[in-house]
PDB file of C-alpha atoms in Angstrom:
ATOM      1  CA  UNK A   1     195.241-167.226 -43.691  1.00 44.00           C
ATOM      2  CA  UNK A   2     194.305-170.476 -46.132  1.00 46.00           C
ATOM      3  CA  UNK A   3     191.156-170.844 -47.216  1.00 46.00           C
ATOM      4  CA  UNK A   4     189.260-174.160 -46.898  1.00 45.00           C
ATOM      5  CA  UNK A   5     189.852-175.947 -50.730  1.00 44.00           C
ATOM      6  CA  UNK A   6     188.321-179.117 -51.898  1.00 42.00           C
ATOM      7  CA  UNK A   7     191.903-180.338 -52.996  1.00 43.00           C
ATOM      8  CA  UNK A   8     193.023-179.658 -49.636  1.00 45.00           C
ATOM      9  CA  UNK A   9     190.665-182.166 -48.399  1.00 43.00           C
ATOM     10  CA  UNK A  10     192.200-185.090 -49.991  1.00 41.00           C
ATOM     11  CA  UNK A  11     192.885-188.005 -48.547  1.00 42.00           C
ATOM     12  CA  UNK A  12     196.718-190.134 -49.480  1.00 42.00           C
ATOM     13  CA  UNK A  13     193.815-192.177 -51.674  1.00 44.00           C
ATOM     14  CA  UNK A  14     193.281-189.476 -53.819  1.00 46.00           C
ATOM     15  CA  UNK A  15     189.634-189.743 -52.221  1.00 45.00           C
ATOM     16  CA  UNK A  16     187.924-186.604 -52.192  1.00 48.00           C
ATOM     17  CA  UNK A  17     184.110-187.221 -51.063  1.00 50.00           C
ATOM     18  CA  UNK A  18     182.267-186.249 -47.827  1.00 50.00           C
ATOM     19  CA  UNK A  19     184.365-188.776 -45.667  1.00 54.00           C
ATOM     20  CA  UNK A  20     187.297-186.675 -45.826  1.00 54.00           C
ATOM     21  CA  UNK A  21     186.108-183.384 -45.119  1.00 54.00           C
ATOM     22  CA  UNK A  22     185.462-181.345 -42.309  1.00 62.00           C
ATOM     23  CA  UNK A  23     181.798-181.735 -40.600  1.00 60.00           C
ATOM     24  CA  UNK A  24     181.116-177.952 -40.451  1.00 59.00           C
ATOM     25  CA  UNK A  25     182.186-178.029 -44.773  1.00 58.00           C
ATOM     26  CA  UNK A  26     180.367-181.041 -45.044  1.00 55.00           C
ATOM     27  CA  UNK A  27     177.109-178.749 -43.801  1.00 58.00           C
ATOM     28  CA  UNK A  28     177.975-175.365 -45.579  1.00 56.00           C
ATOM     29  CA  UNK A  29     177.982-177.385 -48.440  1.00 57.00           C
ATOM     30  CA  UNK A  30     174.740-178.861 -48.142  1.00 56.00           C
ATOM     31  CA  UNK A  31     173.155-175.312 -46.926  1.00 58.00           C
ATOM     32  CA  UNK A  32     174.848-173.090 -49.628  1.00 64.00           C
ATOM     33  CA  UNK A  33     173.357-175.136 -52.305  1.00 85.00           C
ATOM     34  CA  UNK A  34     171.358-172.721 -55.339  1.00 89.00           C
ATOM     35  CA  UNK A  35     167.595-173.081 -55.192  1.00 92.00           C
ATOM     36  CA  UNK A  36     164.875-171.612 -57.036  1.00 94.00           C
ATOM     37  CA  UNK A  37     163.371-168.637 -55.671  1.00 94.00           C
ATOM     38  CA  UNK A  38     160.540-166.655 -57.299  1.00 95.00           C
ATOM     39  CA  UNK A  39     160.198-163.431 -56.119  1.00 96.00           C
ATOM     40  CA  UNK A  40     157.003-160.784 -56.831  1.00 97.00           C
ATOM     41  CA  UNK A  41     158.752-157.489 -57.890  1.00 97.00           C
ATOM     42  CA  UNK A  42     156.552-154.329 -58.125  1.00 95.00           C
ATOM     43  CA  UNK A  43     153.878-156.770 -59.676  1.00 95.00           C
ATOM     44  CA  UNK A  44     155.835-159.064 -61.373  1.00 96.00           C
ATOM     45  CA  UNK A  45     157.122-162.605 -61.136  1.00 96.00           C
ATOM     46  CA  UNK A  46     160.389-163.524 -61.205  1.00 96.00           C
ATOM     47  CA  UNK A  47     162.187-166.896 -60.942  1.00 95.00           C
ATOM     48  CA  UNK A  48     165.792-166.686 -59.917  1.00 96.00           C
ATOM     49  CA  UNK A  49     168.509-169.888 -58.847  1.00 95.00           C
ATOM     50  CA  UNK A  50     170.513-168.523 -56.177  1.00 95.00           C
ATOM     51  CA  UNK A  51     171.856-169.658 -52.168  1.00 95.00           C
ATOM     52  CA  UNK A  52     169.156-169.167 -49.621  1.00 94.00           C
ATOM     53  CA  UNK A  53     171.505-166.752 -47.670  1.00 94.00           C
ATOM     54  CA  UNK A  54     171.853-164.383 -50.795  1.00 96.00           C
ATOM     55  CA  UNK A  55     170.708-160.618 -49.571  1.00 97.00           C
ATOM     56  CA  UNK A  56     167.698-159.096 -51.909  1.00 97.00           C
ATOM     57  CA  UNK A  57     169.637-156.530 -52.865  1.00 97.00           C
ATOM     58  CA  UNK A  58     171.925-158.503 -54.796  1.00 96.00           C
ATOM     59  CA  UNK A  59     169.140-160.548 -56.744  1.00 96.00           C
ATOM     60  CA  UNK A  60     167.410-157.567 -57.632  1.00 97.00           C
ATOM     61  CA  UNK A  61     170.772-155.941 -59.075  1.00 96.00           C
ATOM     62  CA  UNK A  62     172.822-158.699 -60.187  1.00 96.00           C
ATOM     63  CA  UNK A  63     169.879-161.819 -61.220  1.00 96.00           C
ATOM     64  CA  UNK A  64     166.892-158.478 -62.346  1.00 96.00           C
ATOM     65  CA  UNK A  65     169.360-156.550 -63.849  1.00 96.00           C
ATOM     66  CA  UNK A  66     167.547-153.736 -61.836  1.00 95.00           C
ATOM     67  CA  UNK A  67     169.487-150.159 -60.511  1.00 91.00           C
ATOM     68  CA  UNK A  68     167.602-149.627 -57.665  1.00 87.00           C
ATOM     69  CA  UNK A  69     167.918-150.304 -54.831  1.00 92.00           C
ATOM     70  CA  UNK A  70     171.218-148.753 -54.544  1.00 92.00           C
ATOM     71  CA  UNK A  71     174.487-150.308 -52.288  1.00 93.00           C
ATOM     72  CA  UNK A  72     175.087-148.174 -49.358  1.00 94.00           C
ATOM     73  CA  UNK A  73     177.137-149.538 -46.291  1.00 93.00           C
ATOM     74  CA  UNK A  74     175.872-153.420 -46.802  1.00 92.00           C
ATOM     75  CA  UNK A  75     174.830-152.899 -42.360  1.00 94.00           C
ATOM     76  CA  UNK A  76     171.400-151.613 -42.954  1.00 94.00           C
ATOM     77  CA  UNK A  77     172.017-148.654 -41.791  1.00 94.00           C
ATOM     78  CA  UNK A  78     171.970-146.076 -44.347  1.00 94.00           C
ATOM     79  CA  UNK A  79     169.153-146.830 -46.097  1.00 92.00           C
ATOM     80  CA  UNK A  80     169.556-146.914 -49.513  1.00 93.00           C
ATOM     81  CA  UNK A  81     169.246-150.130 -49.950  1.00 95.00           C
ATOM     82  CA  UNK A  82     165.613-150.018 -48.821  1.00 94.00           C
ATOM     83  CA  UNK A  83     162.432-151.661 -50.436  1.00 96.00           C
ATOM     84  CA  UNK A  84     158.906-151.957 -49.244  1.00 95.00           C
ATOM     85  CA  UNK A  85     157.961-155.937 -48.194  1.00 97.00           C
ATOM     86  CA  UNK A  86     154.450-155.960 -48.122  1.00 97.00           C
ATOM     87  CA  UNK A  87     154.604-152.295 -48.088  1.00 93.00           C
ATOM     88  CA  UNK A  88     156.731-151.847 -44.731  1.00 96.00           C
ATOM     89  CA  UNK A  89     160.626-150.508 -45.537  1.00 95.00           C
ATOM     90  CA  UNK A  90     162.999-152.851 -45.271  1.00 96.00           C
ATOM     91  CA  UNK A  91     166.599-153.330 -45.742  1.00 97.00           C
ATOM     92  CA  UNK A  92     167.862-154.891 -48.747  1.00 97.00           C
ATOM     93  CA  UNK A  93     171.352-155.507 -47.847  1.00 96.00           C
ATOM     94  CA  UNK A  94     170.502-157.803 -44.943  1.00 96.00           C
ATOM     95  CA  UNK A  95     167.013-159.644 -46.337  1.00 97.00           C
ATOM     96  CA  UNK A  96     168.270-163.261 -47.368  1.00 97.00           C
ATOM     97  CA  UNK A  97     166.141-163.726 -50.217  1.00 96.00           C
ATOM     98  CA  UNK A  98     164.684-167.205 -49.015  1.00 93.00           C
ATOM     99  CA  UNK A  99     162.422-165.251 -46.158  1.00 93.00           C
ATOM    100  CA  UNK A 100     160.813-163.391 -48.825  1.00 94.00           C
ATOM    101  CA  UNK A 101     158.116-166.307 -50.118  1.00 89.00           C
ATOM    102  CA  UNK A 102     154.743-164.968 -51.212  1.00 92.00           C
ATOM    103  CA  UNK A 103     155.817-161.212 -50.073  1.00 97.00           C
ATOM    104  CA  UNK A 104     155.360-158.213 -52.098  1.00 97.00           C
ATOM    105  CA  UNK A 105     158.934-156.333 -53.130  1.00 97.00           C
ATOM    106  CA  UNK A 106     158.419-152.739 -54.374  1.00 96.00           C
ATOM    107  CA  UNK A 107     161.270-150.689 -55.024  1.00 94.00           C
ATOM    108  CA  UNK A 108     161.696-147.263 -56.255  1.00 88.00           C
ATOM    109  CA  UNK A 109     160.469-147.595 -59.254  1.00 86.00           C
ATOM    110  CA  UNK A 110     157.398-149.609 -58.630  1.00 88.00           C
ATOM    111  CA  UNK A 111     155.795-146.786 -56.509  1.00 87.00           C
ATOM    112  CA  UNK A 112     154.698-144.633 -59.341  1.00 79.00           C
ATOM    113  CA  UNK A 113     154.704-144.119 -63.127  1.00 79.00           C
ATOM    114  CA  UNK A 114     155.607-142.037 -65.670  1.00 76.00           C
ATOM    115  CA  UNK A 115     152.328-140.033 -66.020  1.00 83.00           C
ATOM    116  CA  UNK A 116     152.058-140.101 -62.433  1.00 83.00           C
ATOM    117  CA  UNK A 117     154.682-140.658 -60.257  1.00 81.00           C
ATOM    118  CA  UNK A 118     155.077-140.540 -56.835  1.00 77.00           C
ATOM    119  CA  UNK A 119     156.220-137.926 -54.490  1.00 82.00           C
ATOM    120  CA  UNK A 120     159.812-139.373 -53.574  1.00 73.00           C
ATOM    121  CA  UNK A 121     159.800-140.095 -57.583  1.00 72.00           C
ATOM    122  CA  UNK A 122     159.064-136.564 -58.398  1.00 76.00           C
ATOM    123  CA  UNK A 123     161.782-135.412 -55.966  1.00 74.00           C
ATOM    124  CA  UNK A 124     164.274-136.834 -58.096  1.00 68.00           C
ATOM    125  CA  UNK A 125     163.365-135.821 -61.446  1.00 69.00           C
ATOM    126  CA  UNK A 126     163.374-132.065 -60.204  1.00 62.00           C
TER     127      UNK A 126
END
């Protein structure tokens, strides 16, 4: 199966603009365009440039540099993937991050603290 490729696309002309291509390429490249997104993580602000469509779960571990949430099956059906948005669970894996604007993210590690953390916390350091 061949993907769709920009040189592909050329015309005998040697043109390669939005005349020549495909309508429905023409529109996934106007929707799959990087944006600024800021997103509130366990209290804090962060600004990240990614596609609308990109799940949460890969912002907060590939643009945050964070380790949790973890990648389970990528269907939502596992769960660990999960984070709290505005403190109800929710699925990481399938949460484009352009639906999150002014909503809360807390992950694990934003539930507790050191000096006191929380019960699912604790369960894991025992």
């Amino acid at each position: 199966m061949a993907f769709w490729n920009w040189n592909n696309m050329r015309s005998s002309r040697g043109r390669g603009d939005a005349a020549c291509m495909p309508r429905v390429a023409a529109e996934l490249m106007e929707t799959d365009v990087a944006k600024r997104i800021e997103l509130n993580v366990n209290g804090k602000l962060h600004t990240i440039e990614a596609e609308p469509d990109m799940p949460l779960l890969y912002a907060l571990r590939d643009d945050l540099g964070m380790s949790d949430p973890r990648f389970g099956c990528g269907l939502a059906q596992c769960g660990a993937c999960t984070v709290l948005l505005d403190g109800e669970p929710t699925r990481s894996c399938v949460t484009p991050v352009d639906a999150l604007a002014g909503k809360k993210i807390t992950t694990l590690t934003g539930i507790g603290n050191a000096d006191k953390p929380h019960k699912l916390q604790a369960t894991f350091i025992d």
